[in-house]
Every structure is written in C-alpha cells, then in structure tokens.
Short mmCIF file of C-alpha atoms in Angstrom, two decimals:
data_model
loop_
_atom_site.label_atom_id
_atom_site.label_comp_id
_atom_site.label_asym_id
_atom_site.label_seq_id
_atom_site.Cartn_x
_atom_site.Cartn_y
_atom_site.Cartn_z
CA UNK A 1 -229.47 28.62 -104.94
CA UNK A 2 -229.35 29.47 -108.70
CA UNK A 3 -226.18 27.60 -108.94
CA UNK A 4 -227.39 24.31 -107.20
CA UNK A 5 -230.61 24.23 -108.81
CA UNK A 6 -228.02 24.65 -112.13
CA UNK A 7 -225.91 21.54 -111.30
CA UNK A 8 -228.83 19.33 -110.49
CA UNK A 9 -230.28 20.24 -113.80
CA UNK A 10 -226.90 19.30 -115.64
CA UNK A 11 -226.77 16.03 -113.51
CA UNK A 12 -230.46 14.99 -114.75
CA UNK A 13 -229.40 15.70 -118.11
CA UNK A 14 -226.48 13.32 -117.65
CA UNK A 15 -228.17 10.75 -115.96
CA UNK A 16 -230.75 10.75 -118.93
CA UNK A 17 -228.23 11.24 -121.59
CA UNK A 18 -226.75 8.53 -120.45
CA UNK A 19 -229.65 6.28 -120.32
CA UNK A 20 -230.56 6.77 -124.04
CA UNK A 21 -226.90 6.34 -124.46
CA UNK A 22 -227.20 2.83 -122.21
CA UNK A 23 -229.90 2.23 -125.17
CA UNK A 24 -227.98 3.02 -127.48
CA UNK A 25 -224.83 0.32 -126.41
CA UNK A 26 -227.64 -2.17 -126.45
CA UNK A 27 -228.79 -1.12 -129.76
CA UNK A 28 -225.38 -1.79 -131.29
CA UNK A 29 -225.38 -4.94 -129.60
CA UNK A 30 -228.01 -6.10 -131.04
CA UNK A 31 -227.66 -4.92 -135.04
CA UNK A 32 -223.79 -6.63 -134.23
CA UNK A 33 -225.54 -9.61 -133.09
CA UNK A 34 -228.32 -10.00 -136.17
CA UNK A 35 -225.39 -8.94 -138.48
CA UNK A 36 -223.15 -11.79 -137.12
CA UNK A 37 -226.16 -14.48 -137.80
CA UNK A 38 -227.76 -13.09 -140.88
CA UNK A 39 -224.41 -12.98 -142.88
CA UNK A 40 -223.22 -15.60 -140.99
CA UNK A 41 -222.11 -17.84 -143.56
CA UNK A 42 -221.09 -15.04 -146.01
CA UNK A 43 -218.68 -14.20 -143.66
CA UNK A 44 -217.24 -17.73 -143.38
CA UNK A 45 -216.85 -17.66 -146.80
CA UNK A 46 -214.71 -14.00 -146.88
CA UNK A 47 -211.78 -13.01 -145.42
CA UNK A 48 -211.28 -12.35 -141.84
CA UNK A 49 -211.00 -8.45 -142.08
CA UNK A 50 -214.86 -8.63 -143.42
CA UNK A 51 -215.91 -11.48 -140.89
CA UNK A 52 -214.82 -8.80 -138.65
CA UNK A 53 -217.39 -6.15 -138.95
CA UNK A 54 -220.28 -7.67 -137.15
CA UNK A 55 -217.72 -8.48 -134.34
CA UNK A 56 -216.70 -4.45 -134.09
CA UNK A 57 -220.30 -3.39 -134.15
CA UNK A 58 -220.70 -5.91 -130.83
CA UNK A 59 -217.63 -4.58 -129.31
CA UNK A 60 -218.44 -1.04 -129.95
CA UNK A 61 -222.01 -1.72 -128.40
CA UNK A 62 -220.69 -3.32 -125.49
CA UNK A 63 -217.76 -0.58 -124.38
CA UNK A 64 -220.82 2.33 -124.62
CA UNK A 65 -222.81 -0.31 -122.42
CA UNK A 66 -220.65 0.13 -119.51
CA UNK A 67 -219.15 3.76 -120.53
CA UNK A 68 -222.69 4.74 -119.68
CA UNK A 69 -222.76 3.15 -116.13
CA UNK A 70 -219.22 5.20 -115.74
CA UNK A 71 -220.54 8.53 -117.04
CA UNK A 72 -223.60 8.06 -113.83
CA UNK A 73 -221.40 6.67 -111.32
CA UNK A 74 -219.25 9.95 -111.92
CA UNK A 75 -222.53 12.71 -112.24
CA UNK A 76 -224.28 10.52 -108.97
CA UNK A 77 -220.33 10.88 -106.81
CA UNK A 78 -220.29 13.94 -108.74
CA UNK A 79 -216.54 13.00 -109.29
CA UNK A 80 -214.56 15.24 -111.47
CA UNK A 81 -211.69 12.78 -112.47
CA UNK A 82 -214.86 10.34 -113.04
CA UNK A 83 -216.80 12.83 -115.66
CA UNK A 84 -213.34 14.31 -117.12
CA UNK A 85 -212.70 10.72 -117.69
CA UNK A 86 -216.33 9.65 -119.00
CA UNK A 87 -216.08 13.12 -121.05
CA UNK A 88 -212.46 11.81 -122.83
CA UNK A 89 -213.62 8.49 -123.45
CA UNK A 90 -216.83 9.98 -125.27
CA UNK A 91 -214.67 12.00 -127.54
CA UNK A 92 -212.71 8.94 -128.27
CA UNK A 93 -215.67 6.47 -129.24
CA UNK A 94 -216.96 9.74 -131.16
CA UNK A 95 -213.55 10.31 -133.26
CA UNK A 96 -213.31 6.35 -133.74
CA UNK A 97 -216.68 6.10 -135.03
CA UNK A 98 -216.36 9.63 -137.65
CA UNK A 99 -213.42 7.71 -138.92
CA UNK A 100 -214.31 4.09 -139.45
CA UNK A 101 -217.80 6.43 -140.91
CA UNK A 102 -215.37 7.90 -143.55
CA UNK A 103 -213.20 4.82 -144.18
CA UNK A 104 -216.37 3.09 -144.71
CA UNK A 105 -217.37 5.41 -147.64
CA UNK A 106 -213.62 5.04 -149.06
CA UNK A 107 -213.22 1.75 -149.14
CA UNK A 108 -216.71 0.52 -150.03
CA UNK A 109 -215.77 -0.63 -152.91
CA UNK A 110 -212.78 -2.73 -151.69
CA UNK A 111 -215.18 -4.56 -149.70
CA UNK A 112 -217.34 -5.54 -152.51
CA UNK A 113 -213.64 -7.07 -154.38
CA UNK A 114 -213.11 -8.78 -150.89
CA UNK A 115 -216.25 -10.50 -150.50
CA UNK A 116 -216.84 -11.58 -154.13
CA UNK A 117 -212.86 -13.30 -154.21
CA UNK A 118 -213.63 -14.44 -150.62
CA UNK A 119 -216.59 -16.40 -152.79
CA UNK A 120 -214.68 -17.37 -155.40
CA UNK A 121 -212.34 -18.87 -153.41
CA UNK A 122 -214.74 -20.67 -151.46
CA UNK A 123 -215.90 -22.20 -154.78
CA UNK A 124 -212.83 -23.43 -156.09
CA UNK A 125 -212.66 -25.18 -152.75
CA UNK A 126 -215.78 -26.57 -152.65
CA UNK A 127 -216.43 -30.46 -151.74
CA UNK A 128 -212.36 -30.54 -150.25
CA UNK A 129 -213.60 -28.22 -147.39
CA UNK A 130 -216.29 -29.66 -144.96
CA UNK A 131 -217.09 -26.05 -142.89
CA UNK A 132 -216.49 -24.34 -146.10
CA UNK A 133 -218.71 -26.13 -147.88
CA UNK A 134 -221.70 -26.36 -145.56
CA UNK A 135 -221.05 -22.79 -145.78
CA UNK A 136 -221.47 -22.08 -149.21
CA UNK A 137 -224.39 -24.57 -149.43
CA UNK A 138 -226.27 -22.49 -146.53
CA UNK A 139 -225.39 -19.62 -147.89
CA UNK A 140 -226.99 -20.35 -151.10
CA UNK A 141 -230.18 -21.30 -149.64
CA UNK A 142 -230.82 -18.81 -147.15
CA UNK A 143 -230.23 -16.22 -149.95
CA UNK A 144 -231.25 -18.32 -152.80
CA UNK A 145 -228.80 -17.66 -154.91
CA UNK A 146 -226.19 -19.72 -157.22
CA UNK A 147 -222.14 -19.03 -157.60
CA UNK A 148 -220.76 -15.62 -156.89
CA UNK A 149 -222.23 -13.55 -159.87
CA UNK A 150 -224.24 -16.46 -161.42
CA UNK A 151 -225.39 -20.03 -161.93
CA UNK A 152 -222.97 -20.22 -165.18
CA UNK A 153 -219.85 -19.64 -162.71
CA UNK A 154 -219.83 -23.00 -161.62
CA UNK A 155 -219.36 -24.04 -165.20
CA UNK A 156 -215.69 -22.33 -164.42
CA UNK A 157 -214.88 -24.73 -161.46
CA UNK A 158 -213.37 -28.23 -162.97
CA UNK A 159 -215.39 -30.79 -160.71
CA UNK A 160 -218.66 -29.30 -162.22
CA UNK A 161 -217.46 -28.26 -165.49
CA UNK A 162 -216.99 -32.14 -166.34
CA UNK A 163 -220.46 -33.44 -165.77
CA UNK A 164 -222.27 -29.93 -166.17
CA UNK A 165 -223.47 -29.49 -162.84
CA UNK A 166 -223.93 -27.06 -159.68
CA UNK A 167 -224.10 -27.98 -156.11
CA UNK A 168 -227.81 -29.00 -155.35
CA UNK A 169 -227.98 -26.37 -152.64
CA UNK A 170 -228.70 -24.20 -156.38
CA UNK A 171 -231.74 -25.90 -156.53
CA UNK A 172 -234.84 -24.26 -156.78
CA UNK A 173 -236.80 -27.25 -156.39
CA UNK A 174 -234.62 -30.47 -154.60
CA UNK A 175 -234.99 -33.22 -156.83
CA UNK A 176 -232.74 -35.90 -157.96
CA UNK A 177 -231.67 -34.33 -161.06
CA UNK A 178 -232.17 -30.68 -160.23
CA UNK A 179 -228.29 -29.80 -160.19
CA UNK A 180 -227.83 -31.59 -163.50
CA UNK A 181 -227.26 -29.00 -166.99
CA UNK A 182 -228.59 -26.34 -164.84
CA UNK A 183 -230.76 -23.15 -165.87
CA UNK A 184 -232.81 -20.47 -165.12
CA UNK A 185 -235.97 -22.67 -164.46
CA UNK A 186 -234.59 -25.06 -162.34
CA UNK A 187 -231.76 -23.63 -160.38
CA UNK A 188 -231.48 -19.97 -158.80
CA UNK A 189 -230.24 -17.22 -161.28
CA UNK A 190 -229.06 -14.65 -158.90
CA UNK A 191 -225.91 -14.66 -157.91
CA UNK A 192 -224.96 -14.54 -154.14
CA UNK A 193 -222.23 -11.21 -154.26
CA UNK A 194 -226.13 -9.78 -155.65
CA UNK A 195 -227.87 -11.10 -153.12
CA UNK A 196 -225.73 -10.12 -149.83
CA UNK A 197 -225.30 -6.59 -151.39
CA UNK A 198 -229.03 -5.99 -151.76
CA UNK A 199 -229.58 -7.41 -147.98
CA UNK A 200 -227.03 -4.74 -146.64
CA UNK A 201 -228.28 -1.92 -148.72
CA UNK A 202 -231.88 -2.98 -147.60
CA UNK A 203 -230.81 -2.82 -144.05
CA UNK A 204 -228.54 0.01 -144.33
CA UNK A 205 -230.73 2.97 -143.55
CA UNK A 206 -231.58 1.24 -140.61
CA UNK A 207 -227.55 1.22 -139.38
CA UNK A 208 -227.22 4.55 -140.56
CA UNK A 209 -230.43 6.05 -138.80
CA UNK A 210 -229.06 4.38 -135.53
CA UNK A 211 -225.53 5.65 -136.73
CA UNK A 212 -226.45 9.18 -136.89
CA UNK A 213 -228.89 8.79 -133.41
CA UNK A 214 -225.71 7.40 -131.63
CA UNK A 215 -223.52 10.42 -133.02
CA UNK A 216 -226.09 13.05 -131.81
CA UNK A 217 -226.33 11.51 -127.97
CA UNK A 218 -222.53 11.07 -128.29
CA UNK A 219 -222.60 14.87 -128.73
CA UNK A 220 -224.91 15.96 -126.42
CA UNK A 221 -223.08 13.54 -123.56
CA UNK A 222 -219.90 15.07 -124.17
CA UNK A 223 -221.48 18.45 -124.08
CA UNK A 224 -223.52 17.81 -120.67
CA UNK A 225 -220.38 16.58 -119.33
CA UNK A 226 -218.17 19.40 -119.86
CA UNK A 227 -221.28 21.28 -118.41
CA UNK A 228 -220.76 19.25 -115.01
CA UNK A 229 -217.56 19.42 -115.16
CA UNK A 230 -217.10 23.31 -114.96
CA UNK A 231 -220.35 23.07 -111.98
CA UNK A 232 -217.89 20.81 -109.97
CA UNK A 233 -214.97 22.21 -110.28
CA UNK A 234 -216.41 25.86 -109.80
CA UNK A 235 -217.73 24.14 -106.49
CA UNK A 236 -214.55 23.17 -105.64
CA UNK A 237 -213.71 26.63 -106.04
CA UNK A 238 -216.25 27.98 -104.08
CA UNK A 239 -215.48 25.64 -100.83
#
C-alpha cells in the first residue's frame, strides 16, 4: 500500500511539474514573440545570427510546449520508455539552455560589435534599399533615436554629408525643414545602438527571472521523473 500510495504521489508531482512546465513553454513563446516585434526592425537591420535570437527563444518555447504533453502521456500510461524518454529530453533542453546561458555571457560583447556594424551598414545603404530603409526609418522612430551612436554619424554617409542632412525619420518634430543642418533641438540625440541596449537591459531581468524559473522546473521534472521511473520499473519487478 505504502508503495502505491508512493507512485501516485510521484505521478501528481509529474503531472503538476509538468503543467508549470506547459506554462513555462508558453512563457517562452511569448517573450520570443514580443522580442521578435519589439526589435523587429533592429533585427532587419543586423545580421542574421542576431535576427535569430527571438526565433530560438520561440522554438525553445514551443519544443517544452509539447515535451510537457509527452512527459503526462508517459506518467498517465505510466510508460517507462515514455518517462526515460521525457527524462533524456529534459536533460537535453537543460544542458542546451546552461550553454547558450554561458555563451551568452562570453560573447556579449560580440553582439554589441554585430548589431552596431549591422547599423552601420544599414546606413551606408540607406535610400538604395526599400525594406532596409523603411527599416531604419521605423526603427528610428519607435526608439527615437538618430544614426548608430549619434545624429553627427550621418554627417559620415556621402548622400547627407553634401547637403547636411539626416533622414526625417530623426525628426523630433516633422516639419519641412526638420532634417536640414540637424541638432540637438530639432532632431533626436541618442543614438539607436544606445537605445536598443537600454531596452534589452530594461527587459532583461525579466528573461532572466523566467530563465532561472524555467531552470528550477527543468530540475525538479527531471528529478520527479527519475523518481517514476525507479516506481515503474520496481513494479515491473515486483509482477
């Protein structure tokens, strides 16, 4: 009796485990969705290794979406291939995510250098590229901002160098002659490489509480799992 009233505790644990974990897939989804449409013309403007990012974070979400379905189909059948399997996958998403954690950390500074050249180069291309330039026009409204570091780094690119200018999406205020010998007073100071790095470290406690939330249910599933594991197999045993 001891022993059954043991394995249906472990399978409630798993089937609520994996409901927070369910939450959890739909969490990611959702930070990989805003991420995807807040910086969405930032990462038109970078290179396709940072456009990436948002995409992962959706991907990610949506594998733990339907891992957790998996992990109570096998603790409902009370399948052992089913939960060994669940278990594995766990570890995997759980390795994946320590590394890409730590990578992350390393190479944080590499994405800064990727973004602000993905900028520059969107500049120097600016008014030959239709998408690219919408891009870099929304961009600088939605984060009102002006040139990668700064207003004055149009002054570098030749078409506005000659008649002392910046696109009018730099305008504070949209007037006629707004874009013409720009400053301070009538076109945004701020750069944009500024402005999309203080946006993610705003929302970056946020990822990283959800981060570490994710990590700890990750944990405790794999945990719980190995639990029901060694209940069905010792069952097994028994008959």
């Amino acid at each position: 009796m001891a022993v059954e009233g043991g394995m249906k505790c472990v399978k409630f644990l798993v089937f609520v485990f994996n409901f927070i974990f369910w939450v959890c897939g739909v969490a990611l989804i959702v930070i990989g969705i805003y991420a995807q449409v807040a910086l969405d013309k930032a990462l038109a403007v970078s290179s396709g290794s940072a456009a990436s990012t948002p995409v992962a974070i959706l991907v990610l979400g949506i594998i733990i979406f339907f891992i957790s379905f998996f992990g109570c189909c096998g603790a409902w059948k009370e399948s052992y291939c089913m939960v060994t399997t669940f278990a594995v996958l766990l570890s995997i998403i759980f390795l994946v995510e320590v590394a890409a954690a730590i990578a992350g950390y390393v190479f944080k500074d590499k994405v800064r250098s990727v973004l602000e050249d993905g900028l520059w180069d969107a500049m120097r291309k600016y008014g030959e590229d239709a998408p690219l330039t919408e891009a870099v026009d929304e961009l600088q409204r939605d984060f009102a901002c002006c040139g990668a570091n700064n207003y004055t780094d149009w002054a570098t690119i030749e078409r506005f160098k000659v008649n002392n200018t910046v696109p009018r999406s730099c305008c504070r205020v949209n007037t006629t002659s707004c874009n013409v010998r720009p400053s301070p007073a009538t076109v945004y100071e701020k750069g944009c490489l500024q402005s999309i790095e203080a946006w993610m470290k705003k929302n970056i406690l946020t990822v990283a509480a959800v981060a570490l939330g994710i990590a700890f249910f990750e944990i405790l599933g794999i945990v719980f799992a190995c639990c029901l594991m060694k209940g069905i197999r010792s069952g097994y045993e028994v008959m």
